[in-house]
Amino acid sequence: MKPAPFDYHRPASLAETFDLLERYGDDGRILAGGQSLVPALNMRLATPRALIDINRLPGLDAIRLAPEGLVIGALARHEAVERSPLVREHAPLLAMAMPHVGHEAIRTRGTVGGSLALADPAAELPACAVALDATVRLEGRRGRREIRAEDFFRGIYTTALEPGELLVEVVVPRAPGWRSAFQELARRHGDFALAGVAARARPEGGGAIGDARVVFFGVGPAPRRARGAEAALAGRAADAEAIAAARRALETELDPPGDVHGSPALRRHLAGVLLHRVITELVGERA
Ligand SMILES: Cc1cc2nc3c(=O)[nH]c(=O)nc-3n(C[C@H](O)[C@H](O)[C@H](O)COP(=O)(O)OP(=O)(O)OC[C@H]3O[C@@H](n4cnc5c(N)ncnc54)[C@H](O)[C@@H]3O)c2cc1C
């Protein structure tokens, strides 16, 4: 199918972008990598009156180190994040997750901002942002505001973005001494995950975990922090007993959906298996 007709704008500045967002209101859509929006246009699931192409906005694709942490611009492509030495050093969880996002051709166009703004429940990056305790920077005509990733994702394809706002950056705070692990299960590599988990932990030596942060995706409407599992792991040796307690916690705190790809029971089981794997990685030699 072909998309419905639309106006096309390619603003050269944020100010021009905000003018266009104001002019079109709900009828205007930001175009970033287009990897989700263009298929939706082609299938006429989205029929905006105007596309506002932000690909020429200067500086929005930067990945830089700042006093507050690693700052990743909304237009940074998945592939650039995957290959960035800064990301590998300061946010290795993102580097681990990126190869699971679609296929290479998709990652050369898809953007960090697009993935976070879209908030697909099965997407990798929103869960990573929550696991990393990242902050999302939003900007509109009335100025800039920041919101913790944990509060940004509100539900299926729903975020705290207000009309007229653009997601401009995401900030990953420094976390020395924390380790990361990422696991997902998809029917084929590159497919959206049936279930996945982004995790971080501060090991205390001797196989013990000080603090843990465990965030699932694909098992609910938005990234799901497994606080019960985190509590079961924190401050103790990550032995079979602790892992079993963390898995038991998932039974009550995850309420996965069922669909043609998998039942709630299958997804809950997969979540437990993935949790076991990330804990083993987090306290293992090579984590
Ligand atoms: C075959 C295929 C497989 C895929 N597999 C995966 C996968 O496994 N995991 C995964 O996470 N994704 C997957 N994707 C989606 C891909 O990662 C997209 O790149 C991503 O979801 C959206 O990023 P984008 O830059 O392409 O955004 P676009 O498609 O350009 O935009 C997506 C939405 O976000 C809005 N938007 C974009 N940027 C901003 C911004 N800066 N501020 C405010 N709103 C904005 C747009 O208006 C639109 O509503 C897949 C896509 C395809 C085609």
Tab-separated table of C-alpha atoms and ligand atoms in Angstrom:
chain	number	residue	atom	x	y	z
A	1	MET	CA	0.000	0.000	0.000
A	2	LYS	CA	0.971	3.623	-0.374
A	3	PRO	CA	0.655	6.194	2.382
A	4	ALA	CA	-2.100	8.792	2.386
A	5	PRO	CA	-0.880	12.180	1.090
A	6	PHE	CA	0.975	14.365	3.595
A	7	ASP	CA	2.909	17.626	3.728
A	8	TYR	CA	6.632	17.214	4.233
A	9	HIS	CA	8.834	19.596	6.228
A	10	ARG	CA	12.506	19.377	7.022
A	11	PRO	CA	13.224	21.999	9.691
A	12	ALA	CA	16.786	23.237	10.183
A	13	SER	CA	16.438	24.294	13.815
A	14	LEU	CA	14.620	23.348	16.982
A	15	ALA	CA	12.701	26.648	16.865
A	16	GLU	CA	11.405	25.824	13.386
A	17	THR	CA	10.496	22.311	14.573
A	18	PHE	CA	8.466	23.703	17.472
A	19	ASP	CA	6.683	26.131	15.074
A	20	LEU	CA	5.683	23.187	12.889
A	21	LEU	CA	4.573	21.061	15.849
A	22	GLU	CA	2.402	23.963	16.969
A	23	ARG	CA	1.017	24.588	13.492
A	24	TYR	CA	-0.053	20.970	12.902
A	25	GLY	CA	-0.871	19.868	16.451
A	26	ASP	CA	-2.057	16.248	16.535
A	27	ASP	CA	-1.931	16.150	12.720
A	28	GLY	CA	1.866	16.520	12.602
A	29	ARG	CA	4.263	13.618	13.211
A	30	ILE	CA	7.987	13.694	13.854
A	31	LEU	CA	9.960	11.571	11.384
A	32	ALA	CA	13.262	10.261	12.760
A	33	GLY	CA	14.618	6.932	11.433
A	34	GLY	CA	11.231	6.092	9.942
A	35	GLN	CA	11.633	2.374	10.751
A	36	SER	CA	8.352	2.272	12.660
A	37	LEU	CA	6.553	5.310	11.295
A	38	VAL	CA	7.000	4.609	7.575
A	39	PRO	CA	5.517	1.072	7.742
A	40	ALA	CA	2.621	2.530	9.755
A	41	LEU	CA	2.114	5.183	7.040
A	42	ASN	CA	2.284	2.598	4.278
A	43	MET	CA	-0.349	0.473	5.988
A	44	ARG	CA	-2.378	3.615	6.702
A	45	LEU	CA	-2.311	2.857	10.409
A	46	ALA	CA	-1.089	6.461	10.672
A	47	THR	CA	-2.423	9.211	8.414
A	48	PRO	CA	-0.837	12.464	9.628
A	49	ARG	CA	-1.370	15.654	7.645
A	50	ALA	CA	2.337	16.497	7.898
A	51	LEU	CA	5.659	14.801	8.536
A	52	ILE	CA	8.267	16.869	10.344
A	53	ASP	CA	11.606	15.337	9.411
A	54	ILE	CA	14.152	16.070	12.143
A	55	ASN	CA	17.075	14.320	10.453
A	56	ARG	CA	18.817	17.578	9.565
A	57	LEU	CA	18.642	19.102	13.048
A	58	PRO	CA	22.248	19.878	13.972
A	59	GLY	CA	23.929	18.130	16.917
A	60	LEU	CA	21.036	15.856	17.804
A	61	ASP	CA	22.981	12.705	16.907
A	62	ALA	CA	25.862	13.326	19.311
A	63	ILE	CA	27.048	10.838	21.923
A	64	ARG	CA	29.115	12.677	24.520
A	65	LEU	CA	30.371	12.491	28.070
A	66	ALA	CA	29.143	15.284	30.347
A	67	PRO	CA	29.395	15.901	34.106
A	68	GLU	CA	25.918	14.382	34.602
A	69	GLY	CA	26.770	11.222	32.649
A	70	LEU	CA	26.697	9.837	29.137
A	71	VAL	CA	24.457	11.985	26.941
A	72	ILE	CA	22.976	10.357	23.835
A	73	GLY	CA	21.211	12.560	21.288
A	74	ALA	CA	17.779	11.542	20.053
A	75	LEU	CA	19.055	11.130	16.492
A	76	ALA	CA	21.903	8.792	17.410
A	77	ARG	CA	21.333	5.723	15.241
A	78	HIS	CA	21.134	2.314	16.878
A	79	GLU	CA	24.232	1.311	14.938
A	80	ALA	CA	26.228	4.308	16.218
A	81	VAL	CA	25.282	3.421	19.801
A	82	GLU	CA	26.227	-0.214	19.216
A	83	ARG	CA	29.694	0.778	17.972
A	84	SER	CA	30.434	3.719	20.273
A	85	PRO	CA	33.469	3.247	22.571
A	86	LEU	CA	31.880	5.743	24.990
A	87	VAL	CA	28.729	3.626	25.212
A	88	ARG	CA	30.739	0.452	25.669
A	89	GLU	CA	32.642	2.045	28.539
A	90	HIS	CA	29.891	4.019	30.292
A	91	ALA	CA	26.655	2.224	29.364
A	92	PRO	CA	27.640	-1.307	28.269
A	93	LEU	CA	24.044	-2.467	28.734
A	94	LEU	CA	23.078	-0.457	25.632
A	95	ALA	CA	25.888	-1.975	23.583
A	96	MET	CA	24.715	-5.442	24.660
A	97	ALA	CA	21.084	-4.730	23.745
A	98	MET	CA	21.591	-3.095	20.355
A	99	PRO	CA	22.376	-6.218	18.283
A	100	HIS	CA	18.911	-7.506	19.277
A	101	VAL	CA	17.095	-4.504	17.771
A	102	GLY	CA	15.819	-5.632	14.368
A	103	HIS	CA	18.485	-6.223	11.749
A	104	GLU	CA	21.549	-4.251	10.723
A	105	ALA	CA	19.783	-2.316	7.962
A	106	ILE	CA	17.139	-1.211	10.463
A	107	ARG	CA	19.779	-0.200	12.990
A	108	THR	CA	21.562	2.038	10.495
A	109	ARG	CA	18.422	4.223	10.333
A	110	GLY	CA	16.500	3.664	13.583
A	111	THR	CA	17.222	6.189	16.320
A	112	VAL	CA	17.395	6.159	20.094
A	113	GLY	CA	14.842	8.974	20.318
A	114	GLY	CA	12.457	7.181	17.963
A	115	SER	CA	12.576	3.986	19.967
A	116	LEU	CA	12.041	5.748	23.301
A	117	ALA	CA	9.273	8.008	21.951
A	118	LEU	CA	7.465	5.091	20.323
A	119	ALA	CA	7.514	3.033	23.558
A	120	ASP	CA	6.819	-0.340	21.987
A	121	PRO	CA	6.230	-2.726	24.920
A	122	ALA	CA	8.565	-5.305	23.364
A	123	ALA	CA	11.377	-2.847	22.559
A	124	GLU	CA	14.807	-3.205	24.099
A	125	LEU	CA	15.812	0.433	24.608
A	126	PRO	CA	13.011	1.578	26.930
A	127	ALA	CA	13.816	-1.291	29.325
A	128	CYS	CA	17.525	-0.450	29.163
A	129	ALA	CA	16.785	3.213	29.911
A	130	VAL	CA	14.845	2.212	33.034
A	131	ALA	CA	17.498	-0.303	34.096
A	132	LEU	CA	20.182	2.378	33.704
A	133	ASP	CA	18.122	4.878	35.728
A	134	ALA	CA	18.421	7.196	32.730
A	135	THR	CA	16.808	10.602	32.394
A	136	VAL	CA	14.942	11.660	29.280
A	137	ARG	CA	15.266	15.279	28.142
A	138	LEU	CA	12.245	16.760	26.408
A	139	GLU	CA	12.113	20.159	24.749
A	140	GLY	CA	9.292	22.319	23.445
A	141	ARG	CA	8.516	25.961	22.868
A	142	ARG	CA	8.129	26.470	26.617
A	143	GLY	CA	11.596	25.123	27.352
A	144	ARG	CA	13.305	21.961	28.425
A	145	ARG	CA	12.312	19.462	31.092
A	146	GLU	CA	13.740	16.218	32.382
A	147	ILE	CA	11.959	13.089	33.449
A	148	ARG	CA	13.276	9.802	34.793
A	149	ALA	CA	12.889	6.970	32.297
A	150	GLU	CA	10.999	5.054	34.967
A	151	ASP	CA	8.288	7.743	34.878
A	152	PHE	CA	8.450	8.401	31.133
A	153	PHE	CA	6.892	5.149	29.912
A	154	ARG	CA	3.198	5.158	30.730
A	155	GLY	CA	1.757	2.198	28.809
A	156	ILE	CA	1.497	0.639	25.362
A	157	TYR	CA	2.955	3.205	22.925
A	158	THR	CA	2.300	5.849	25.575
A	159	THR	CA	4.824	8.199	27.166
A	160	ALA	CA	4.967	11.436	29.132
A	161	LEU	CA	5.694	13.429	25.927
A	162	GLU	CA	3.323	16.402	25.736
A	163	PRO	CA	1.970	17.831	22.468
A	164	GLY	CA	4.572	20.135	20.909
A	165	GLU	CA	7.493	18.424	22.637
A	166	LEU	CA	10.472	16.674	21.120
A	167	LEU	CA	12.604	14.070	22.847
A	168	VAL	CA	16.086	15.570	22.477
A	169	GLU	CA	18.479	13.541	24.639
A	170	VAL	CA	18.773	10.722	27.102
A	171	VAL	CA	21.259	10.899	29.965
A	172	VAL	CA	22.763	7.781	31.532
A	173	PRO	CA	24.244	8.570	34.962
A	174	ARG	CA	27.668	7.251	35.885
A	175	ALA	CA	27.545	4.046	37.883
A	176	PRO	CA	31.044	2.881	38.725
A	177	GLY	CA	31.265	-0.681	39.930
A	178	TRP	CA	27.957	-1.805	38.432
A	179	ARG	CA	27.823	-4.660	35.959
A	180	SER	CA	25.298	-5.208	33.202
A	181	ALA	CA	23.627	-8.178	31.588
A	182	PHE	CA	21.033	-8.428	28.841
A	183	GLN	CA	18.993	-11.374	27.612
A	184	GLU	CA	15.995	-11.823	25.376
A	185	LEU	CA	14.157	-14.613	23.635
A	186	ALA	CA	12.662	-14.068	20.188
A	187	ARG	CA	11.419	-16.619	17.707
A	188	ARG	CA	14.035	-15.475	15.173
A	189	HIS	CA	16.972	-13.145	15.709
A	190	GLY	CA	15.843	-9.603	14.937
A	191	ASP	CA	12.201	-10.214	15.776
A	192	PHE	CA	10.621	-8.345	18.639
A	193	ALA	CA	11.207	-10.329	21.825
A	194	LEU	CA	8.704	-12.700	23.390
A	195	ALA	CA	10.314	-11.674	26.657
A	196	GLY	CA	13.517	-9.907	27.596
A	197	VAL	CA	15.384	-8.494	30.557
A	198	ALA	CA	17.871	-5.674	31.065
A	199	ALA	CA	19.701	-5.944	34.367
A	200	ARG	CA	22.429	-4.293	36.365
A	201	ALA	CA	23.987	-5.197	39.675
A	202	ARG	CA	26.683	-3.975	42.022
A	203	PRO	CA	28.585	-7.128	42.948
A	204	GLU	CA	30.166	-7.273	46.397
A	205	GLY	CA	32.654	-10.056	45.758
A	206	GLY	CA	32.433	-13.749	46.506
A	207	GLY	CA	29.391	-14.082	44.254
A	208	ALA	CA	27.310	-11.656	46.332
A	209	ILE	CA	25.140	-8.834	44.983
A	210	GLY	CA	24.923	-5.459	46.733
A	211	ASP	CA	22.162	-3.839	44.733
A	212	ALA	CA	20.312	-5.047	41.656
A	213	ARG	CA	18.072	-3.466	39.078
A	214	VAL	CA	16.029	-5.837	36.919
A	215	VAL	CA	13.722	-4.599	34.161
A	216	PHE	CA	11.650	-6.835	31.904
A	217	PHE	CA	10.158	-6.046	28.506
A	218	GLY	CA	7.657	-7.862	26.309
A	219	VAL	CA	5.775	-9.026	29.395
A	220	GLY	CA	3.521	-6.026	29.980
A	221	PRO	CA	2.387	-2.695	28.553
A	222	ALA	CA	5.652	-0.904	29.456
A	223	PRO	CA	9.102	-1.737	30.838
A	224	ARG	CA	8.504	-3.565	34.085
A	225	ARG	CA	10.898	-3.177	37.009
A	226	ALA	CA	10.883	-6.398	39.042
A	227	ARG	CA	11.284	-4.904	42.501
A	228	GLY	CA	10.468	-8.169	44.276
A	229	ALA	CA	13.209	-9.983	42.399
A	230	GLU	CA	15.609	-7.103	43.064
A	231	ALA	CA	14.876	-7.290	46.778
A	232	ALA	CA	15.350	-11.066	46.784
A	233	LEU	CA	18.834	-10.609	45.330
A	234	ALA	CA	20.128	-7.523	47.146
A	235	GLY	CA	22.636	-7.947	49.932
A	236	ARG	CA	23.189	-11.679	49.628
A	237	ALA	CA	25.071	-14.359	47.733
A	238	ALA	CA	23.568	-15.032	44.320
A	239	ASP	CA	23.262	-18.742	45.046
A	240	ALA	CA	20.561	-21.201	43.975
A	241	GLU	CA	18.372	-20.203	46.916
A	242	ALA	CA	18.510	-16.477	46.061
A	243	ILE	CA	17.834	-17.144	42.396
A	244	ALA	CA	14.849	-19.350	43.291
A	245	ALA	CA	13.500	-16.598	45.576
A	246	ALA	CA	13.900	-14.010	42.806
A	247	ARG	CA	12.092	-16.294	40.342
A	248	ARG	CA	9.282	-16.847	42.834
A	249	ALA	CA	8.894	-13.070	43.154
A	250	LEU	CA	8.263	-12.862	39.405
A	251	GLU	CA	5.242	-15.135	39.777
A	252	THR	CA	3.347	-12.376	41.535
A	253	GLU	CA	4.861	-9.236	40.046
A	254	LEU	CA	4.678	-10.070	36.337
A	255	ASP	CA	1.338	-10.263	34.585
A	256	PRO	CA	2.326	-10.955	30.983
A	257	PRO	CA	-0.125	-10.755	28.094
A	258	GLY	CA	-1.015	-13.691	25.872
A	259	ASP	CA	-1.122	-13.442	22.090
A	260	VAL	CA	-0.462	-15.533	18.990
A	261	HIS	CA	3.254	-15.543	19.853
A	262	GLY	CA	2.977	-16.918	23.368
A	263	SER	CA	0.686	-17.481	26.338
A	264	PRO	CA	1.028	-15.611	29.665
A	265	ALA	CA	2.342	-18.844	31.235
A	266	LEU	CA	5.017	-19.215	28.548
A	267	ARG	CA	6.128	-15.605	28.929
A	268	ARG	CA	6.281	-15.907	32.721
A	269	HIS	CA	8.358	-19.057	32.394
A	270	LEU	CA	10.703	-17.371	29.901
A	271	ALA	CA	11.091	-14.395	32.232
A	272	GLY	CA	12.248	-16.759	34.990
A	273	VAL	CA	14.744	-18.459	32.682
A	274	LEU	CA	16.105	-15.092	31.517
A	275	LEU	CA	16.381	-13.854	35.094
A	276	HIS	CA	18.454	-16.915	35.995
A	277	ARG	CA	20.748	-16.235	33.027
A	278	VAL	CA	21.353	-12.565	33.780
A	279	ILE	CA	22.073	-13.224	37.454
A	280	THR	CA	24.624	-15.861	36.474
A	281	GLU	CA	26.235	-13.364	34.089
A	282	LEU	CA	26.217	-10.556	36.621
A	283	VAL	CA	28.173	-12.489	39.231
A	284	GLY	CA	30.233	-14.537	36.770
A	285	GLU	CA	33.847	-13.995	35.797
A	286	ARG	CA	33.149	-12.333	32.466
A	287	ALA	CA	30.186	-10.064	33.368
B	1	LIG	C1	11.555	-5.338	10.509
B	1	LIG	C2	11.699	-4.465	11.744
B	1	LIG	C3	12.128	-5.064	12.911
B	1	LIG	C4	12.263	-4.278	14.063
B	1	LIG	N1	12.667	-4.894	15.217
B	1	LIG	C5	12.795	-4.167	16.334
B	1	LIG	C6	13.203	-4.771	17.550
B	1	LIG	O1	13.474	-5.951	17.642
B	1	LIG	N2	13.267	-3.970	18.662
B	1	LIG	C7	12.976	-2.629	18.615
B	1	LIG	O2	13.061	-1.953	19.635
B	1	LIG	N3	12.600	-2.032	17.479
B	1	LIG	C8	12.511	-2.761	16.337
B	1	LIG	N4	12.120	-2.144	15.180
B	1	LIG	C9	11.811	-0.711	15.228
B	1	LIG	C10	13.074	0.119	15.089
B	1	LIG	O3	13.943	-0.057	16.169
B	1	LIG	C11	12.735	1.616	15.045
B	1	LIG	O4	13.886	2.228	14.611
B	1	LIG	C12	12.332	2.313	16.317
B	1	LIG	O5	11.306	1.656	16.995
B	1	LIG	C13	11.814	3.712	16.032
B	1	LIG	O6	12.889	4.511	15.735
B	1	LIG	P1	12.868	5.436	14.449
B	1	LIG	O7	14.017	6.365	14.614
B	1	LIG	O8	12.865	4.593	13.239
B	1	LIG	O9	11.516	6.250	14.655
B	1	LIG	P2	10.362	6.665	13.621
B	1	LIG	O10	9.821	5.461	12.956
B	1	LIG	O11	10.852	7.766	12.757
B	1	LIG	O12	9.320	7.257	14.673
B	1	LIG	C14	8.652	6.422	15.577
B	1	LIG	C15	7.674	7.269	16.413
B	1	LIG	O13	8.390	8.097	17.332
B	1	LIG	C16	8.126	9.490	17.076
B	1	LIG	N5	9.432	10.150	17.252
B	1	LIG	C17	10.590	9.811	16.645
B	1	LIG	N6	11.608	10.543	17.127
B	1	LIG	C18	11.077	11.386	18.051
B	1	LIG	C19	11.626	12.389	18.906
B	1	LIG	N7	12.942	12.665	18.914
B	1	LIG	N8	10.791	13.052	19.731
B	1	LIG	C20	9.464	12.770	19.751
B	1	LIG	N9	8.881	11.834	18.968
B	1	LIG	C21	9.674	11.142	18.124
B	1	LIG	C22	7.594	9.545	15.654
B	1	LIG	O14	6.724	10.647	15.466
B	1	LIG	C23	6.834	8.234	15.574
B	1	LIG	O15	5.562	8.356	16.184
B	1	LIG	C24	11.989	-2.884	14.026
B	1	LIG	C25	11.594	-2.286	12.816
B	1	LIG	C26	11.458	-3.064	11.691
B	1	LIG	C27	11.034	-2.400	10.406
